[in-house]
Amino acid sequence: MSAPLSESVSESESESAPLYTAVATATGDGRAGGRAVTDDGRLDVTLAVPAAMGGPGGATNPEQLFATGWSSCFHSALKLVASRRGVTLVDSAVVAEVSLVPTETGGWALSAALRVRFGGGVSLDVAEALTAAAHEVCPYSAATRGNVPVTLSTTVA
């Protein structure tokens, strides 16, 4: 059984032995027609540059994969902090929008928006506190903190 996650992760804790390591390999032309596969074969996707960027579209791109990982990880963190505070979440959802933006040096960077929706049963104040706490716990949020600008928004139905 794995140890419970704390509501904050210190640098020394992040250097401990991993609980799990995901392994994926990208081949071919990367985002421009390549393929990405996990070592267990459960995820096997063709990659394509989105039509919005002048590519053919019609396949997955790295930003979609990142958004999928972050939204699911953040939602798990949200459920964890809610449970620890005795709050039952009903119909909650996390939408992650990951954008590829040009930099001044001609490269690329990411920006993100996390939209957290609560289905009811909590006040907006409680929902915002849970969102902030989840942002502290989520490993994706920790990994991107200080590197990727993130906008958090919280709504209650």
PDB file of C-alpha atoms in Angstrom:
ATOM      1  CA  MET A   1       0.000   0.000   0.000  1.00  0.00           C
ATOM      2  CA  SER A   2       1.411   3.386  -0.907  1.00  0.00           C
ATOM      3  CA  ALA A   3       1.906   6.156   1.613  1.00  0.00           C
ATOM      4  CA  PRO A   4      -0.701   8.926   1.572  1.00  0.00           C
ATOM      5  CA  LEU A   5       0.198  12.137  -0.212  1.00  0.00           C
ATOM      6  CA  SER A   6       0.814  15.162   1.981  1.00  0.00           C
ATOM      7  CA  GLU A   7      -0.870  18.465   1.185  1.00  0.00           C
ATOM      8  CA  SER A   8       2.516  19.870   0.260  1.00  0.00           C
ATOM      9  CA  VAL A   9       5.626  18.236  -1.100  1.00  0.00           C
ATOM     10  CA  SER A  10       9.010  19.269   0.196  1.00  0.00           C
ATOM     11  CA  GLU A  11      12.096  19.092  -1.973  1.00  0.00           C
ATOM     12  CA  SER A  12      13.477  16.211   0.111  1.00  0.00           C
ATOM     13  CA  GLU A  13      10.242  14.238  -0.352  1.00  0.00           C
ATOM     14  CA  SER A  14      10.419  14.701  -4.109  1.00  0.00           C
ATOM     15  CA  GLU A  15      13.867  13.069  -4.088  1.00  0.00           C
ATOM     16  CA  SER A  16      12.574   9.820  -2.505  1.00  0.00           C
ATOM     17  CA  ALA A  17      12.249   6.582  -4.368  1.00  0.00           C
ATOM     18  CA  PRO A  18       9.461   6.788  -6.952  1.00  0.00           C
ATOM     19  CA  LEU A  19       6.104   5.167  -6.233  1.00  0.00           C
ATOM     20  CA  TYR A  20       5.564   4.701  -9.970  1.00  0.00           C
ATOM     21  CA  THR A  21       7.383   5.590 -13.179  1.00  0.00           C
ATOM     22  CA  ALA A  22       5.593   5.972 -16.500  1.00  0.00           C
ATOM     23  CA  VAL A  23       7.617   5.199 -19.609  1.00  0.00           C
ATOM     24  CA  ALA A  24       6.720   6.395 -23.103  1.00  0.00           C
ATOM     25  CA  THR A  25       8.683   6.517 -26.344  1.00  0.00           C
ATOM     26  CA  ALA A  26       8.142   8.912 -29.244  1.00  0.00           C
ATOM     27  CA  THR A  27       9.412   7.929 -32.693  1.00  0.00           C
ATOM     28  CA  GLY A  28       9.175   9.061 -36.283  1.00  0.00           C
ATOM     29  CA  ASP A  29       8.746  12.761 -36.881  1.00  0.00           C
ATOM     30  CA  GLY A  30       7.626  13.603 -33.335  1.00  0.00           C
ATOM     31  CA  ARG A  31       4.642  15.945 -33.344  1.00  0.00           C
ATOM     32  CA  ALA A  32       4.729  16.070 -37.153  1.00  0.00           C
ATOM     33  CA  GLY A  33       3.494  12.559 -37.903  1.00  0.00           C
ATOM     34  CA  GLY A  34       5.306  10.498 -35.321  1.00  0.00           C
ATOM     35  CA  ARG A  35       4.004   7.972 -32.858  1.00  0.00           C
ATOM     36  CA  ALA A  36       4.047   7.814 -29.052  1.00  0.00           C
ATOM     37  CA  VAL A  37       3.659   4.545 -27.165  1.00  0.00           C
ATOM     38  CA  THR A  38       3.802   3.615 -23.491  1.00  0.00           C
ATOM     39  CA  ASP A  39       5.893   0.638 -22.470  1.00  0.00           C
ATOM     40  CA  ASP A  40       2.769  -1.367 -21.589  1.00  0.00           C
ATOM     41  CA  GLY A  41       1.103  -0.517 -24.928  1.00  0.00           C
ATOM     42  CA  ARG A  42      -2.033   0.902 -23.284  1.00  0.00           C
ATOM     43  CA  LEU A  43      -1.424   4.267 -24.903  1.00  0.00           C
ATOM     44  CA  ASP A  44      -0.415   4.166 -28.549  1.00  0.00           C
ATOM     45  CA  VAL A  45      -1.083   7.357 -30.477  1.00  0.00           C
ATOM     46  CA  THR A  46      -0.228   8.859 -33.810  1.00  0.00           C
ATOM     47  CA  LEU A  47       0.907  12.469 -33.511  1.00  0.00           C
ATOM     48  CA  ALA A  48       0.141  15.396 -35.785  1.00  0.00           C
ATOM     49  CA  VAL A  49       0.573  19.140 -35.799  1.00  0.00           C
ATOM     50  CA  PRO A  50      -2.856  20.696 -35.099  1.00  0.00           C
ATOM     51  CA  ALA A  51      -4.642  22.338 -38.019  1.00  0.00           C
ATOM     52  CA  ALA A  52      -4.642  25.576 -35.977  1.00  0.00           C
ATOM     53  CA  MET A  53      -0.839  25.547 -36.303  1.00  0.00           C
ATOM     54  CA  GLY A  54      -0.866  24.864 -40.042  1.00  0.00           C
ATOM     55  CA  GLY A  55      -0.603  21.104 -39.746  1.00  0.00           C
ATOM     56  CA  PRO A  56      -2.933  18.389 -40.973  1.00  0.00           C
ATOM     57  CA  GLY A  57      -4.580  17.818 -37.589  1.00  0.00           C
ATOM     58  CA  GLY A  58      -6.545  14.605 -37.290  1.00  0.00           C
ATOM     59  CA  ALA A  59      -4.318  13.078 -34.606  1.00  0.00           C
ATOM     60  CA  THR A  60      -3.163  13.692 -31.058  1.00  0.00           C
ATOM     61  CA  ASN A  61      -0.566  16.306 -30.177  1.00  0.00           C
ATOM     62  CA  PRO A  62       1.723  16.688 -27.146  1.00  0.00           C
ATOM     63  CA  GLU A  63      -0.329  19.538 -25.685  1.00  0.00           C
ATOM     64  CA  GLN A  64      -3.448  17.344 -25.630  1.00  0.00           C
ATOM     65  CA  LEU A  65      -1.516  14.609 -23.860  1.00  0.00           C
ATOM     66  CA  PHE A  66      -0.179  17.097 -21.307  1.00  0.00           C
ATOM     67  CA  ALA A  67      -3.659  18.567 -20.746  1.00  0.00           C
ATOM     68  CA  THR A  68      -5.111  15.081 -20.276  1.00  0.00           C
ATOM     69  CA  GLY A  69      -2.466  14.152 -17.724  1.00  0.00           C
ATOM     70  CA  TRP A  70      -2.741  17.435 -15.828  1.00  0.00           C
ATOM     71  CA  SER A  71      -6.547  17.466 -15.686  1.00  0.00           C
ATOM     72  CA  SER A  72      -6.745  13.893 -14.406  1.00  0.00           C
ATOM     73  CA  CYS A  73      -3.918  14.403 -11.911  1.00  0.00           C
ATOM     74  CA  PHE A  74      -5.429  17.680 -10.657  1.00  0.00           C
ATOM     75  CA  HIS A  75      -8.842  16.037 -10.292  1.00  0.00           C
ATOM     76  CA  SER A  76      -7.274  13.275  -8.186  1.00  0.00           C
ATOM     77  CA  ALA A  77      -5.553  15.907  -6.031  1.00  0.00           C
ATOM     78  CA  LEU A  78      -8.877  17.732  -5.659  1.00  0.00           C
ATOM     79  CA  LYS A  79     -10.597  14.535  -4.499  1.00  0.00           C
ATOM     80  CA  LEU A  80      -7.757  13.904  -2.034  1.00  0.00           C
ATOM     81  CA  VAL A  81      -7.862  17.330  -0.375  1.00  0.00           C
ATOM     82  CA  ALA A  82     -11.668  17.291  -0.283  1.00  0.00           C
ATOM     83  CA  SER A  83     -11.663  13.882   1.405  1.00  0.00           C
ATOM     84  CA  ARG A  84      -9.111  15.014   3.978  1.00  0.00           C
ATOM     85  CA  ARG A  85     -11.331  17.979   4.807  1.00  0.00           C
ATOM     86  CA  GLY A  86     -14.475  15.886   5.036  1.00  0.00           C
ATOM     87  CA  VAL A  87     -16.001  17.358   1.878  1.00  0.00           C
ATOM     88  CA  THR A  88     -17.880  15.115  -0.535  1.00  0.00           C
ATOM     89  CA  LEU A  89     -17.536  16.185  -4.153  1.00  0.00           C
ATOM     90  CA  VAL A  90     -20.482  15.713  -6.492  1.00  0.00           C
ATOM     91  CA  ASP A  91     -20.046  15.936 -10.264  1.00  0.00           C
ATOM     92  CA  SER A  92     -16.710  17.729 -10.070  1.00  0.00           C
ATOM     93  CA  ALA A  93     -14.574  18.157 -13.168  1.00  0.00           C
ATOM     94  CA  VAL A  94     -11.268  19.719 -14.144  1.00  0.00           C
ATOM     95  CA  VAL A  95     -10.697  21.138 -17.615  1.00  0.00           C
ATOM     96  CA  ALA A  96      -7.045  21.795 -18.471  1.00  0.00           C
ATOM     97  CA  GLU A  97      -6.279  24.108 -21.366  1.00  0.00           C
ATOM     98  CA  VAL A  98      -2.626  23.885 -22.384  1.00  0.00           C
ATOM     99  CA  SER A  99      -1.466  26.437 -24.938  1.00  0.00           C
ATOM    100  CA  LEU A 100       1.697  26.507 -27.006  1.00  0.00           C
ATOM    101  CA  VAL A 101       2.936  30.101 -27.196  1.00  0.00           C
ATOM    102  CA  PRO A 102       5.898  31.591 -29.079  1.00  0.00           C
ATOM    103  CA  THR A 103       8.727  33.089 -27.040  1.00  0.00           C
ATOM    104  CA  GLU A 104      10.712  36.242 -27.749  1.00  0.00           C
ATOM    105  CA  THR A 105      13.737  34.103 -28.642  1.00  0.00           C
ATOM    106  CA  GLY A 106      11.918  32.193 -31.389  1.00  0.00           C
ATOM    107  CA  GLY A 107      11.190  29.113 -29.317  1.00  0.00           C
ATOM    108  CA  TRP A 108       8.030  27.833 -27.715  1.00  0.00           C
ATOM    109  CA  ALA A 109       6.631  27.774 -24.199  1.00  0.00           C
ATOM    110  CA  LEU A 110       3.480  26.550 -22.516  1.00  0.00           C
ATOM    111  CA  SER A 111       0.751  28.410 -20.682  1.00  0.00           C
ATOM    112  CA  ALA A 112      -2.223  26.823 -18.987  1.00  0.00           C
ATOM    113  CA  ALA A 113      -5.655  27.411 -17.558  1.00  0.00           C
ATOM    114  CA  LEU A 114      -7.251  24.993 -15.117  1.00  0.00           C
ATOM    115  CA  ARG A 115     -11.018  25.365 -14.853  1.00  0.00           C
ATOM    116  CA  VAL A 116     -12.374  23.508 -11.836  1.00  0.00           C
ATOM    117  CA  ARG A 117     -16.110  22.858 -11.715  1.00  0.00           C
ATOM    118  CA  PHE A 118     -17.997  21.724  -8.635  1.00  0.00           C
ATOM    119  CA  GLY A 119     -21.437  20.221  -9.158  1.00  0.00           C
ATOM    120  CA  GLY A 120     -22.885  21.669  -5.982  1.00  0.00           C
ATOM    121  CA  GLY A 121     -22.977  20.916  -2.298  1.00  0.00           C
ATOM    122  CA  VAL A 122     -20.151  23.342  -1.497  1.00  0.00           C
ATOM    123  CA  SER A 123     -19.932  27.116  -1.273  1.00  0.00           C
ATOM    124  CA  LEU A 124     -17.758  29.064  -3.684  1.00  0.00           C
ATOM    125  CA  ASP A 125     -15.369  29.889  -0.800  1.00  0.00           C
ATOM    126  CA  VAL A 126     -14.908  26.193   0.026  1.00  0.00           C
ATOM    127  CA  ALA A 127     -14.565  25.314  -3.667  1.00  0.00           C
ATOM    128  CA  GLU A 128     -11.868  27.971  -4.166  1.00  0.00           C
ATOM    129  CA  ALA A 129      -9.994  26.762  -1.066  1.00  0.00           C
ATOM    130  CA  LEU A 130     -10.104  23.177  -2.348  1.00  0.00           C
ATOM    131  CA  THR A 131      -8.886  24.305  -5.776  1.00  0.00           C
ATOM    132  CA  ALA A 132      -5.952  26.172  -4.209  1.00  0.00           C
ATOM    133  CA  ALA A 133      -5.080  23.175  -2.009  1.00  0.00           C
ATOM    134  CA  ALA A 134      -5.250  20.802  -4.988  1.00  0.00           C
ATOM    135  CA  HIS A 135      -2.885  23.102  -6.890  1.00  0.00           C
ATOM    136  CA  GLU A 136      -0.368  22.675  -4.046  1.00  0.00           C
ATOM    137  CA  VAL A 137      -0.705  18.863  -4.007  1.00  0.00           C
ATOM    138  CA  CYS A 138      -0.920  18.035  -7.724  1.00  0.00           C
ATOM    139  CA  PRO A 139       2.438  16.781  -9.077  1.00  0.00           C
ATOM    140  CA  TYR A 140       1.827  18.433 -12.470  1.00  0.00           C
ATOM    141  CA  SER A 141       1.189  21.759 -10.751  1.00  0.00           C
ATOM    142  CA  ALA A 142       4.350  21.308  -8.686  1.00  0.00           C
ATOM    143  CA  ALA A 143       6.408  20.414 -11.765  1.00  0.00           C
ATOM    144  CA  THR A 144       5.234  23.448 -13.712  1.00  0.00           C
ATOM    145  CA  ARG A 145       5.236  25.973 -10.840  1.00  0.00           C
ATOM    146  CA  GLY A 146       7.441  28.923 -11.771  1.00  0.00           C
ATOM    147  CA  ASN A 147       7.860  27.618 -15.332  1.00  0.00           C
ATOM    148  CA  VAL A 148       4.380  27.672 -16.846  1.00  0.00           C
ATOM    149  CA  PRO A 149       1.931  30.524 -16.245  1.00  0.00           C
ATOM    150  CA  VAL A 150      -1.291  29.017 -14.877  1.00  0.00           C
ATOM    151  CA  THR A 151      -4.703  30.583 -14.426  1.00  0.00           C
ATOM    152  CA  LEU A 152      -7.039  28.840 -11.974  1.00  0.00           C
ATOM    153  CA  SER A 153     -10.792  29.354 -12.082  1.00  0.00           C
ATOM    154  CA  THR A 154     -13.457  27.772  -9.911  1.00  0.00           C
ATOM    155  CA  THR A 155     -17.196  27.524 -10.469  1.00  0.00           C
ATOM    156  CA  VAL A 156     -20.009  25.921  -8.493  1.00  0.00           C
ATOM    157  CA  ALA A 157     -23.172  24.781 -10.296  1.00  0.00           C
TER     158      ALA A 157
END
